Coordinates of C-alpha atoms in Angstrom, one line a residue:
Chain A
M25 CA -170.3 -86.3 65.5
T26 CA -167.7 -84.8 63.4
K27 CA -165.1 -87.4 62.3
M28 CA -162.0 -86.3 63.4
A29 CA -158.3 -87.6 62.7
A30 CA -154.9 -86.3 62.3
T31 CA -153.0 -85.3 58.5
R32 CA -149.7 -87.5 60.0
D33 CA -151.3 -90.3 60.2
G34 CA -152.8 -89.9 56.7
Y35 CA -148.9 -89.6 55.6
G36 CA -148.1 -92.6 57.6
D37 CA -151.0 -94.6 56.0
A38 CA -150.2 -93.6 52.5
L39 CA -146.3 -94.4 53.1
L40 CA -147.7 -98.1 53.9
E41 CA -149.7 -98.6 50.6
L42 CA -146.9 -96.7 49.0
A43 CA -144.6 -99.5 50.2
S44 CA -145.7 -102.0 47.3
N45 CA -143.6 -99.8 45.0
P46 CA -140.3 -101.2 45.7
K47 CA -138.4 -98.0 45.2
V48 CA -139.4 -96.0 47.9
V49 CA -137.9 -95.8 51.0
V50 CA -138.4 -93.8 54.3
L51 CA -136.2 -91.4 55.6
E52 CA -136.5 -90.9 59.7
A53 CA -134.7 -88.5 61.9
D54 CA -135.8 -89.7 65.4
L55 CA -139.7 -89.2 64.9
G56 CA -140.6 -91.5 63.3
K57 CA -143.2 -92.2 65.8
S58 CA -144.6 -88.6 65.8
T59 CA -144.8 -88.2 61.6
K60 CA -146.4 -91.6 61.7
S61 CA -143.3 -93.1 59.5
L62 CA -143.2 -95.7 62.3
H63 CA -145.8 -97.8 60.4
F64 CA -143.7 -98.5 57.1
R65 CA -140.5 -98.8 59.3
K66 CA -142.3 -101.7 61.1
A67 CA -143.3 -102.9 57.9
H68 CA -140.4 -102.4 55.8
P69 CA -137.2 -101.9 57.5
E70 CA -135.1 -102.3 54.8
R71 CA -136.0 -100.0 53.0
T72 CA -136.4 -97.2 56.2
V73 CA -133.5 -95.5 57.0
S74 CA -132.8 -94.0 60.4
C75 CA -130.5 -90.7 60.4
G76 CA -130.7 -90.1 63.5
I77 CA -131.1 -86.5 65.0
G78 CA -129.5 -85.2 61.7
E79 CA -132.1 -83.4 59.3
Q80 CA -129.1 -81.6 57.2
N81 CA -127.8 -85.3 56.3
M82 CA -131.4 -86.9 56.3
L83 CA -132.5 -84.7 53.2
L84 CA -129.2 -85.0 51.2
V85 CA -129.3 -88.7 51.5
G86 CA -132.6 -88.3 50.3
A87 CA -131.4 -86.7 47.4
G88 CA -128.4 -89.5 47.1
L89 CA -131.4 -92.2 46.6
A90 CA -133.5 -90.1 44.2
A91 CA -130.7 -89.3 41.7
S92 CA -130.0 -93.3 41.8
G93 CA -134.0 -93.9 40.7
Y94 CA -135.3 -94.2 44.5
I95 CA -138.4 -92.2 45.5
P96 CA -137.5 -91.0 48.9
F97 CA -139.9 -90.0 51.7
A98 CA -138.0 -87.8 54.6
S99 CA -140.2 -86.6 57.3
T100 CA -139.4 -84.7 60.7
F101 CA -141.5 -81.5 62.8
A102 CA -141.7 -79.3 60.5
I103 CA -139.4 -76.6 62.3
F104 CA -136.8 -79.3 61.9
T105 CA -136.9 -79.3 58.5
E106 CA -135.8 -75.7 58.3
R107 CA -132.7 -76.2 59.4
A108 CA -131.4 -78.0 56.2
F109 CA -133.2 -75.4 54.6
E110 CA -129.9 -74.9 52.2
Q111 CA -129.4 -78.5 52.1
M112 CA -133.1 -78.4 50.5
R113 CA -132.1 -75.3 48.1
N114 CA -128.8 -76.5 46.8
G115 CA -128.9 -80.1 47.0
V116 CA -132.6 -80.8 46.2
A117 CA -134.4 -78.2 44.5
R118 CA -131.2 -77.0 42.5
P119 CA -130.6 -80.5 40.9
N120 CA -134.4 -81.2 40.8
L121 CA -134.4 -84.4 42.8
A122 CA -137.6 -86.0 43.9
V123 CA -136.9 -86.0 47.0
H124 CA -140.4 -85.7 49.9
V125 CA -140.0 -83.9 52.8
C126 CA -142.9 -84.0 55.1
G127 CA -143.0 -81.5 58.0
S128 CA -145.6 -82.7 60.6
H129 CA -146.7 -80.6 63.8
G130 CA -146.6 -77.2 61.8
G131 CA -147.8 -74.4 62.9
T132 CA -149.2 -73.0 66.2
H133 CA -151.8 -75.7 66.7
T134 CA -149.2 -78.1 67.4
G135 CA -150.1 -76.6 71.0
T136 CA -147.9 -77.1 74.2
D137 CA -144.8 -77.7 73.0
G138 CA -144.8 -73.7 72.5
S139 CA -143.0 -71.8 70.0
S140 CA -139.8 -73.9 69.5
A141 CA -141.7 -76.7 68.0
Q142 CA -144.3 -74.7 65.9
S143 CA -143.4 -73.8 62.9
I144 CA -145.1 -70.6 61.4
E145 CA -142.5 -70.2 58.1
D146 CA -141.7 -73.6 56.5
L147 CA -144.5 -73.2 54.0
A148 CA -142.8 -69.4 53.0
I149 CA -139.5 -70.4 52.9
Y150 CA -140.1 -73.6 51.1
R151 CA -142.1 -71.9 48.8
T152 CA -139.4 -69.5 47.3
L153 CA -137.7 -72.9 46.0
P154 CA -138.2 -73.7 42.1
N155 CA -139.0 -76.9 41.5
V156 CA -140.8 -77.8 44.9
I157 CA -144.1 -78.8 45.4
V158 CA -145.5 -77.0 48.4
M159 CA -148.8 -78.6 50.5
H160 CA -150.6 -78.3 53.5
P161 CA -153.6 -80.6 53.0
S162 CA -156.4 -80.1 56.1
D163 CA -157.5 -83.9 56.5
V164 CA -156.4 -87.3 56.8
V165 CA -157.8 -88.4 53.5
S166 CA -157.0 -85.5 51.5
T167 CA -152.9 -86.0 52.9
K168 CA -153.2 -89.7 52.0
V169 CA -154.3 -88.8 48.2
L170 CA -152.0 -86.3 48.2
T171 CA -148.6 -88.0 49.3
M172 CA -149.8 -91.0 47.2
Q173 CA -149.7 -88.3 44.3
L174 CA -146.2 -87.1 45.1
A175 CA -145.0 -90.7 44.3
E176 CA -145.7 -90.3 40.5
T177 CA -144.3 -86.7 40.4
N178 CA -140.5 -86.2 39.2
A179 CA -140.8 -82.8 41.6
P180 CA -139.5 -82.7 45.2
S181 CA -141.8 -81.3 48.0
Y182 CA -142.2 -80.0 51.1
T183 CA -146.2 -81.5 52.8
R184 CA -146.7 -79.8 56.1
T185 CA -148.9 -82.3 58.4
A186 CA -150.6 -81.1 61.7
R187 CA -149.9 -83.0 64.8
N188 CA -153.7 -82.9 66.1
K189 CA -157.0 -84.1 65.5
T190 CA -158.8 -82.0 62.3
P191 CA -162.5 -82.6 60.7
V192 CA -162.4 -85.6 58.2
L193 CA -163.5 -83.6 55.1
Y194 CA -163.0 -86.2 51.9
E195 CA -164.2 -89.7 53.1
G196 CA -165.5 -90.5 49.5
R197 CA -164.1 -87.9 47.8
E198 CA -160.4 -89.3 47.1
S199 CA -161.5 -88.4 43.4
D200 CA -161.8 -85.4 43.7
I201 CA -158.3 -84.3 45.6
K202 CA -155.2 -83.5 43.3
I203 CA -152.0 -81.9 43.3
G204 CA -152.4 -78.0 42.4
K205 CA -156.5 -77.9 42.3
G206 CA -157.7 -76.4 44.9
I207 CA -161.4 -77.9 46.0
V208 CA -164.3 -75.6 46.4
L209 CA -166.2 -77.2 49.7
S210 CA -169.0 -74.8 49.7
E211 CA -170.2 -71.6 47.5
G212 CA -171.4 -68.5 48.3
R213 CA -171.1 -64.8 46.0
D214 CA -170.4 -62.4 48.4
V215 CA -166.5 -63.7 49.5
A216 CA -164.2 -66.6 48.9
I217 CA -162.5 -67.5 52.0
V218 CA -159.4 -69.8 50.6
A219 CA -157.9 -71.5 53.4
C220 CA -155.5 -74.8 54.1
G221 CA -154.7 -77.3 56.3
V222 CA -156.5 -76.8 59.6
M223 CA -157.7 -73.9 58.8
V224 CA -160.1 -74.7 56.1
S225 CA -162.5 -76.4 58.8
E226 CA -162.2 -73.5 60.4
S227 CA -163.5 -71.2 57.7
M228 CA -166.3 -73.8 57.3
K229 CA -167.3 -72.8 60.6
A230 CA -167.0 -69.3 59.5
A231 CA -169.0 -69.6 56.7
E232 CA -171.9 -71.1 58.8
A233 CA -171.5 -68.2 61.0
L234 CA -171.8 -65.7 57.4
A235 CA -174.5 -67.6 56.6
N236 CA -176.5 -67.2 59.7
E237 CA -175.8 -63.4 59.0
G238 CA -177.1 -63.4 55.5
I239 CA -173.8 -63.5 54.0
H240 CA -173.1 -66.5 51.3
A241 CA -168.9 -67.6 51.3
T242 CA -167.2 -69.8 49.3
V243 CA -165.0 -71.9 50.7
V244 CA -161.9 -73.2 49.2
D245 CA -159.7 -75.6 50.3
M246 CA -155.9 -74.2 48.9
H247 CA -154.4 -77.7 49.8
T248 CA -151.1 -77.1 47.5
L249 CA -149.8 -73.6 47.6
K250 CA -147.3 -74.3 44.9
P251 CA -148.0 -74.2 42.2
L252 CA -150.5 -72.2 42.9
D253 CA -154.3 -72.8 41.3
G254 CA -154.7 -69.5 39.6
D255 CA -157.1 -70.4 37.7
L256 CA -159.4 -70.9 40.6
I257 CA -158.5 -67.7 42.1
D258 CA -159.1 -65.5 39.2
H259 CA -162.8 -67.6 38.7
L260 CA -163.4 -66.7 43.1
V261 CA -162.0 -62.9 42.1
A262 CA -165.1 -63.0 39.5
S263 CA -167.6 -64.9 41.2
C264 CA -166.8 -63.4 44.5
G265 CA -165.2 -59.9 43.9
A266 CA -163.2 -60.4 47.5
I267 CA -160.9 -63.3 49.0
V268 CA -159.7 -64.0 52.3
T269 CA -157.2 -66.4 53.2
A270 CA -156.7 -68.2 56.6
E271 CA -153.5 -70.2 57.3
D272 CA -151.9 -71.1 60.9
H273 CA -148.8 -69.5 59.6
S274 CA -147.3 -66.6 59.3
V275 CA -149.3 -63.5 56.6
I276 CA -146.2 -62.9 55.4
G277 CA -145.3 -65.5 52.4
G278 CA -147.8 -68.4 52.6
L279 CA -151.0 -69.1 51.9
G280 CA -151.8 -65.3 51.7
G281 CA -148.6 -64.4 50.4
A282 CA -149.1 -66.5 47.4
V283 CA -152.5 -65.6 46.8
A284 CA -151.5 -61.9 47.1
E285 CA -149.0 -62.6 44.5
H286 CA -150.7 -63.8 41.9
L287 CA -153.5 -60.6 42.5
T288 CA -151.3 -58.1 41.8
A289 CA -150.1 -59.9 38.5
N290 CA -153.1 -60.6 37.1
T291 CA -156.8 -59.1 38.8
F292 CA -157.7 -56.8 41.5
A293 CA -159.7 -58.0 44.5
P294 CA -159.5 -56.9 47.9
L295 CA -157.7 -59.2 50.4
E296 CA -157.6 -60.0 53.5
R297 CA -155.4 -62.5 55.0
V298 CA -155.9 -64.1 58.6
G299 CA -152.7 -65.8 59.7
V300 CA -150.3 -65.2 62.6
Q301 CA -149.1 -61.8 62.8
D302 CA -145.6 -61.7 62.8
R303 CA -144.9 -62.7 66.2
F304 CA -144.2 -66.3 67.4
G305 CA -146.7 -68.1 69.6
E306 CA -146.7 -69.7 73.3
S307 CA -148.0 -72.9 74.9
G308 CA -151.5 -73.5 75.0
Q309 CA -154.2 -76.0 73.6
S310 CA -154.3 -76.4 69.9
D311 CA -158.0 -74.4 69.9
E312 CA -156.3 -71.9 72.2
M313 CA -153.5 -71.2 70.1
L314 CA -156.4 -70.2 67.3
D315 CA -157.6 -67.8 69.1
V316 CA -154.4 -66.1 70.4
M317 CA -153.1 -66.0 67.5
Q318 CA -156.8 -64.3 66.2
I319 CA -157.1 -66.9 63.4
S320 CA -160.1 -69.0 64.7
A321 CA -163.6 -68.9 63.1
P322 CA -164.9 -65.8 64.5
F323 CA -161.6 -63.8 63.2
I324 CA -161.5 -65.5 59.5
A325 CA -165.7 -64.1 59.4
E326 CA -164.4 -60.8 60.8
A327 CA -161.9 -60.5 57.8
A328 CA -164.8 -61.7 55.4
K329 CA -167.1 -58.7 56.6
R330 CA -164.1 -56.1 56.1
A331 CA -163.1 -57.5 52.5
I332 CA -166.7 -57.2 51.6
A333 CA -166.8 -53.8 52.7
R334 CA -163.9 -53.0 50.4
K335 CA -165.3 -54.1 47.2
G336 CA -165.6 -51.0 44.7
Chain B
M28 CA -103.6 -101.3 33.9
T29 CA -102.5 -97.8 32.8
S30 CA -98.7 -97.2 34.0
T31 CA -97.6 -94.7 37.2
D32 CA -95.9 -93.3 34.6
E33 CA -98.4 -92.3 32.2
L34 CA -100.7 -91.2 35.0
R35 CA -98.1 -89.0 35.9
E36 CA -97.8 -87.5 32.4
L37 CA -101.7 -87.5 32.3
A38 CA -101.9 -85.6 35.8
R39 CA -99.6 -82.6 33.7
K40 CA -101.6 -82.5 31.0
C41 CA -105.0 -82.0 33.7
R42 CA -102.9 -79.6 35.4
V43 CA -101.9 -77.5 31.9
H44 CA -106.3 -77.7 31.7
I45 CA -106.7 -76.7 35.2
V46 CA -104.2 -73.3 34.8
N47 CA -105.8 -73.0 31.1
M48 CA -109.3 -72.7 32.4
V49 CA -109.0 -70.5 35.1
H50 CA -106.5 -68.0 33.3
R51 CA -109.3 -67.8 30.4
A52 CA -111.8 -67.2 33.1
Q53 CA -109.6 -64.7 35.1
A54 CA -111.2 -66.4 37.8
G55 CA -112.1 -69.7 39.7
H56 CA -110.5 -72.1 42.1
P57 CA -106.3 -73.0 40.6
G58 CA -105.6 -74.2 44.4
G59 CA -107.3 -76.7 45.3
S60 CA -107.6 -78.3 41.8
L61 CA -103.8 -78.9 41.6
S62 CA -104.1 -80.8 44.9
E63 CA -106.8 -82.9 44.2
I64 CA -105.9 -83.6 40.4
D65 CA -103.2 -86.8 41.1
L66 CA -106.0 -88.3 43.4
L67 CA -108.7 -87.5 40.5
V68 CA -106.5 -89.3 37.5
G69 CA -105.7 -92.0 39.5
L70 CA -109.5 -92.4 40.4
Y71 CA -110.8 -92.4 36.8
K72 CA -108.3 -94.3 35.4
T73 CA -107.2 -97.4 37.8
T74 CA -110.7 -97.6 39.9
L75 CA -114.0 -95.9 39.0
R76 CA -116.5 -98.1 36.7
V77 CA -117.8 -95.8 34.4
R78 CA -118.6 -94.8 30.9
P79 CA -117.7 -92.0 28.7
D80 CA -120.2 -92.8 26.1
D81 CA -123.1 -93.5 28.9
P82 CA -122.3 -91.2 31.6
D83 CA -126.1 -91.9 33.2
W84 CA -125.1 -95.8 33.1
D85 CA -127.3 -96.5 36.4
D86 CA -124.8 -99.6 37.8
R87 CA -121.8 -97.0 37.2
D88 CA -119.6 -96.5 40.3
R89 CA -120.5 -92.7 41.6
F90 CA -117.9 -89.8 41.9
I91 CA -119.2 -86.9 43.8
L92 CA -117.0 -83.9 44.3
S93 CA -118.1 -82.2 47.3
K94 CA -115.8 -79.6 47.1
G95 CA -117.3 -78.3 44.1
H96 CA -115.3 -75.8 43.5
A97 CA -112.2 -77.5 42.7
S98 CA -114.1 -77.9 39.4
P99 CA -111.5 -77.7 36.7
G100 CA -109.8 -80.5 38.1
M101 CA -112.9 -82.1 37.7
Y102 CA -113.8 -81.3 34.1
A103 CA -110.4 -81.8 33.3
I104 CA -110.5 -85.4 34.1
L105 CA -114.2 -85.5 32.3
A106 CA -112.3 -84.5 29.3
E107 CA -109.4 -86.8 29.1
M108 CA -111.6 -89.1 29.7
G109 CA -113.7 -88.1 27.0
F110 CA -116.8 -87.6 29.0
I111 CA -116.6 -84.1 27.6
S112 CA -114.4 -82.3 25.2
V113 CA -111.0 -80.6 25.8
D114 CA -112.8 -77.8 23.7
D115 CA -115.8 -77.5 25.9
L116 CA -113.3 -76.6 28.9
A117 CA -113.1 -72.9 27.4
S118 CA -116.9 -72.9 28.8
Y119 CA -115.8 -73.1 32.3
R120 CA -117.7 -70.0 33.7
V121 CA -119.0 -68.6 30.3
L122 CA -122.4 -68.1 30.6
G123 CA -124.5 -71.3 28.9
G124 CA -121.3 -73.3 29.1
I125 CA -121.4 -77.2 30.7
C126 CA -118.5 -76.3 32.9
Q127 CA -120.5 -74.2 35.6
G128 CA -118.6 -72.4 38.0
H129 CA -118.6 -75.0 40.4
V130 CA -119.7 -78.6 39.4
D131 CA -123.1 -79.0 38.1
M132 CA -125.1 -82.5 37.3
K133 CA -127.8 -80.7 35.4
W134 CA -124.9 -79.1 32.7
C135 CA -122.3 -81.2 32.7
P136 CA -122.1 -85.3 31.7
G137 CA -120.6 -87.3 34.4
V138 CA -120.7 -84.9 36.9
D139 CA -123.1 -86.7 40.1
F140 CA -123.9 -84.2 42.1
S141 CA -124.4 -80.3 41.7
A142 CA -121.9 -79.3 44.9
G143 CA -120.6 -76.1 45.5
S144 CA -121.5 -75.7 49.2
L145 CA -119.6 -76.9 51.0
G146 CA -120.1 -80.3 53.2
M147 CA -123.2 -81.7 51.1
G148 CA -121.3 -84.5 49.2
L149 CA -120.8 -86.8 51.8
S150 CA -124.6 -87.3 52.6
F151 CA -125.7 -87.4 48.9
G152 CA -123.0 -89.7 48.7
M153 CA -124.7 -91.9 51.6
G154 CA -127.4 -92.5 49.6
S155 CA -126.0 -93.0 46.7
A156 CA -124.4 -95.9 48.6
I157 CA -127.8 -96.9 50.1
A158 CA -128.9 -96.9 46.6
G159 CA -126.6 -99.1 45.5
R160 CA -127.0 -101.6 48.7
L161 CA -130.9 -101.7 48.2
A162 CA -130.2 -102.5 44.4
G163 CA -128.4 -105.2 45.1
S164 CA -125.1 -103.7 43.3
E165 CA -121.6 -104.1 43.8
R166 CA -121.2 -100.5 43.0
Q167 CA -118.6 -98.5 45.0
V168 CA -119.7 -94.3 46.0
Y169 CA -116.2 -92.0 46.0
V170 CA -116.5 -88.5 47.8
M171 CA -113.9 -86.3 47.9
L172 CA -113.8 -84.1 50.4
G173 CA -111.6 -80.7 51.0
D174 CA -110.1 -80.2 54.2
G175 CA -111.3 -77.1 55.2
E176 CA -114.7 -78.6 54.1
I177 CA -115.2 -80.9 57.4
Q178 CA -115.3 -78.1 59.5
E179 CA -118.8 -77.7 58.3
G180 CA -120.8 -79.9 61.3
S181 CA -123.5 -81.7 58.4
V182 CA -120.3 -84.0 57.3
W183 CA -119.9 -85.8 60.5
E184 CA -124.0 -86.3 60.7
A185 CA -123.1 -88.3 57.8
A186 CA -119.8 -90.0 59.0
M187 CA -121.7 -90.8 62.0
A188 CA -124.5 -92.2 59.8
A189 CA -122.5 -93.8 57.3
A190 CA -120.9 -96.1 59.5
H191 CA -123.8 -96.9 61.9
H192 CA -125.4 -98.3 58.3
E193 CA -122.1 -100.1 57.6
L194 CA -121.8 -98.9 54.1
G195 CA -118.6 -100.4 52.9
N196 CA -119.5 -99.3 49.3
L197 CA -118.6 -95.9 50.6
N198 CA -115.6 -94.1 50.5
V199 CA -113.9 -90.7 51.2
I200 CA -110.8 -89.0 49.9
L201 CA -109.9 -86.3 51.9
D202 CA -107.5 -83.7 50.0
R203 CA -105.6 -82.3 52.8
N204 CA -104.1 -79.5 51.2
R205 CA -103.8 -77.2 54.3
I206 CA -105.1 -74.2 52.8
Q207 CA -109.3 -73.1 52.9
N208 CA -110.1 -69.6 51.4
D209 CA -108.7 -66.9 53.8
D210 CA -105.8 -68.9 55.0
F211 CA -104.0 -72.2 56.1
C212 CA -106.4 -74.5 58.3
E213 CA -104.2 -73.9 61.2
A214 CA -105.2 -70.4 61.4
Q215 CA -108.8 -70.3 60.6
M216 CA -109.9 -73.6 62.5
R217 CA -107.7 -76.3 64.0
M218 CA -108.8 -79.8 63.3
F219 CA -106.1 -81.4 65.2
D220 CA -106.2 -84.9 65.1
I221 CA -107.8 -86.2 61.8
P222 CA -107.1 -89.5 61.5
A223 CA -108.5 -90.3 64.9
K224 CA -111.7 -88.2 64.3
W225 CA -112.7 -90.5 61.3
K226 CA -111.3 -93.3 63.6
A227 CA -113.5 -92.5 66.1
F228 CA -116.8 -92.0 63.6
G229 CA -116.2 -95.9 62.8
W230 CA -113.9 -95.2 59.7
N231 CA -111.7 -97.5 58.3
V232 CA -108.4 -94.7 57.6
K233 CA -105.2 -94.7 55.4
E234 CA -103.2 -91.7 54.7
I235 CA -100.7 -91.4 51.8
D236 CA -99.0 -88.6 50.5
G237 CA -101.4 -87.7 47.5
H238 CA -98.9 -86.4 44.8
N239 CA -96.9 -89.5 45.0
M240 CA -98.7 -91.9 42.5
D241 CA -97.4 -95.2 43.5
E242 CA -99.2 -94.5 46.7
V243 CA -102.0 -93.2 45.2
V244 CA -103.1 -96.0 43.1
E245 CA -102.2 -98.3 46.6
G246 CA -104.7 -95.9 48.4
L247 CA -107.3 -96.2 45.9
N248 CA -107.1 -99.9 45.9
F249 CA -107.4 -99.7 49.8
L250 CA -110.7 -97.9 49.3
S251 CA -112.1 -100.1 46.7
S252 CA -111.4 -103.2 48.3
T253 CA -112.2 -102.2 52.1
N254 CA -115.8 -102.9 52.2
D255 CA -116.4 -103.8 56.2
G256 CA -117.6 -100.1 56.5
P257 CA -117.2 -97.1 55.5
S258 CA -113.2 -95.6 54.4
V259 CA -111.8 -92.7 54.0
L260 CA -108.3 -92.3 52.4
I261 CA -106.7 -89.1 53.4
A262 CA -104.7 -87.9 51.1
H263 CA -101.3 -85.4 52.5
T264 CA -101.4 -82.9 49.1
V265 CA -100.0 -79.4 48.4
K266 CA -102.5 -76.8 47.3
G267 CA -101.6 -75.5 44.0
H268 CA -98.8 -78.5 43.3
G269 CA -97.4 -78.2 40.4
V270 CA -97.1 -74.6 40.1
S271 CA -94.0 -73.0 42.0
F272 CA -96.2 -69.5 42.5
M273 CA -99.2 -71.0 43.4
A274 CA -98.2 -74.1 45.9
D275 CA -99.1 -73.4 49.7
N276 CA -99.7 -70.1 48.7
P277 CA -103.6 -69.4 50.3
A278 CA -103.9 -66.6 47.4
F279 CA -104.2 -69.0 45.0
H280 CA -107.2 -71.1 46.8
G281 CA -109.2 -68.6 44.4
A282 CA -107.8 -66.6 42.3
A283 CA -105.9 -66.3 38.6
P284 CA -102.8 -66.1 37.4
N285 CA -102.1 -62.9 35.4
D286 CA -100.9 -63.2 31.5
E287 CA -97.0 -63.1 33.4
Q288 CA -97.7 -65.7 35.7
Y289 CA -99.7 -67.8 33.3
A290 CA -96.8 -68.2 31.3
Q291 CA -94.1 -69.6 33.7
A292 CA -97.1 -71.7 35.0
M293 CA -96.8 -72.9 31.4
A294 CA -93.5 -73.4 31.1
E295 CA -93.1 -74.9 35.0
L296 CA -95.9 -77.4 33.5
G297 CA -93.7 -78.3 30.2
E298 CA -96.1 -76.4 27.9
V299 CA -95.3 -74.6 25.2
V300 CA -97.0 -71.0 24.7
A301 CA -97.5 -69.6 21.1

C-alpha cells in the first residue's frame, strides 16, 4: 500500500522545524488551519502574525519584516495569493525581499470547492517575476525539505502545495532534494516525462502503463519551475529525444511553458504539454478532476506516444 | 534642537531643489513634493533617528514615503541631510541615476522602501513595526501617505491590522493636499470624514496645518510620544505650496514648469537664477 500524505503538511512540518531560527516569522490570512501554518502558531504565537482576510497587506507586512532582517513565511490558498500579485511584483520581487509565499490548495486537484478555489495560473504568473523562485513539490517529504531550504535563500519565493493526499515518494531520499534541481525518478530512452506537483505520481503511473507496451519513459520531478533545471532538460533531449510536460495547471505559462521556452532557445525536441486546456475547473473529487481536465495518467501516456511519433 | 526658523529656511532650500529637479528632468511630481516638504524637514531634523553616514543602521527609525512619486521632496531632504549629495539630485529620472523616478531602496541610500505603486507603504511599515517589536527595539516607523492614496483599499487592510496588533511604534503622516492625479479629490472620490475613519479603525488621530512649522513639530512629537496604538497625523497642506502658480492647481500634480515658469518659481522662492 502506497503511503499517502498532503504536501501542505510538509509545509506545516517545515515551519515547525524552522522555528528554532528566531528570525522565522509566520504570516497568516485566516487559513492557517488549511495551509498548515497552525502548528507554528500554536507553538510560537509571538512570531505568528494574523493579517485577517487581507492578502495584499500580508505580502507587504512580509516585505517589511524581510527588509528588517526577518524570514517571513506567508501562506493562504494559491488562488488568494493572486489578488496580491501586484504587491508581490512591486513590493516583494522588485526590491528582491525574501518573502516566502506558500499557496496551498493549488490546481484542479483541490476538488469540490470548484473553479473559484482552483488556481490554475499561479505558477505562470509568479514565473514572470524577476528574482522569484517558483516551486510545486510533489510529495510531503520534498515539500518539507524545499521549504526548509528556502529559509537559507536570499530570494523571494512562491511555493504551491496541494490540499489532497498524494503518494509519498522521497522518504529516506531527503538528500536528493535541492531547489533548482530536477529529480530523475525512473529512466527510459524513448521519452521523458517532466512533471510537477500532483502530476509526478500520475506520470509514474503513465510510465508503468507505457512500459507494459514496451515504451520506456524517463520521469522527472521538476519541483522547481524557476530557476528551471535547463541542464537536465538538455540531457533529456539528448537521451530521449522527446519530452512531455505534465502539470495540474494551465498549459499556458507553467511548467509546459517553461520547458517550451527553454527548448526554443536551446535545442529542438518534440514537446507535448499535458495540462489544463485554457479553461476553468468545476466541482468534483480530485481524481475525477484529473480525468475531466484530461491530465490523468492515461492522458500523459497518450501524449508520450504523440511526442515519440513526432521524433525526426 | 533646530529652531523652527532654521526648519523654515531648510524647507525653502528643499523647495528650490524640488523645482530644480522637475525643471531639469522636464517631468516629475512637484505638487505633492511641495505639499509634503515642511513635514519631511520637520521629521528628519527633529524626530527621525537615522545616520546619514550609516544609512542601513539596523536600529534606525524607518521612514516610508508611500506616495513614492513625490520623490523630489524626499531626495531634497536626503541631500540636505547628507545621505546623498546635492549633485546627486541632477540624476533625478536620468538613466543610471540614484534618484529614480519613484523612490527606490535598491538605488538610493536612505530610502527604506521601493514605492511608486500607491497603497503599499503602510503594509510595509506594519511589517517594519512588527520587526522592531520582535527585536525589542524602541525604534519608530513613519509612513507618509497621500490623501488620494487612501482610496486604495489595501490601505485599510493595513490600518485595521495595525490597530489589531496595537502597533504603537507605527505612525502615519497623511499629506492632505486635496488634489490627486486627475483633479481635486472631492471630484474624483469623496472621502468624507477622514479623521473619523482613522478613529473608527482604532488609530490615535491629530490634525495640524502641515505648513505651520510649529504645528509640524508639535504633531511629530505627538506621533513619537503616542505609543498606545498606531497614530496618524493628518496634515492639512496645499499642493504646490510655495510656488504661486502651482499652489492648489491640479495641473502641477505631475507636470514640470517651463523655463519662464521656472524663473518665476525661483524668484518666488528667493533664489537668483544666473
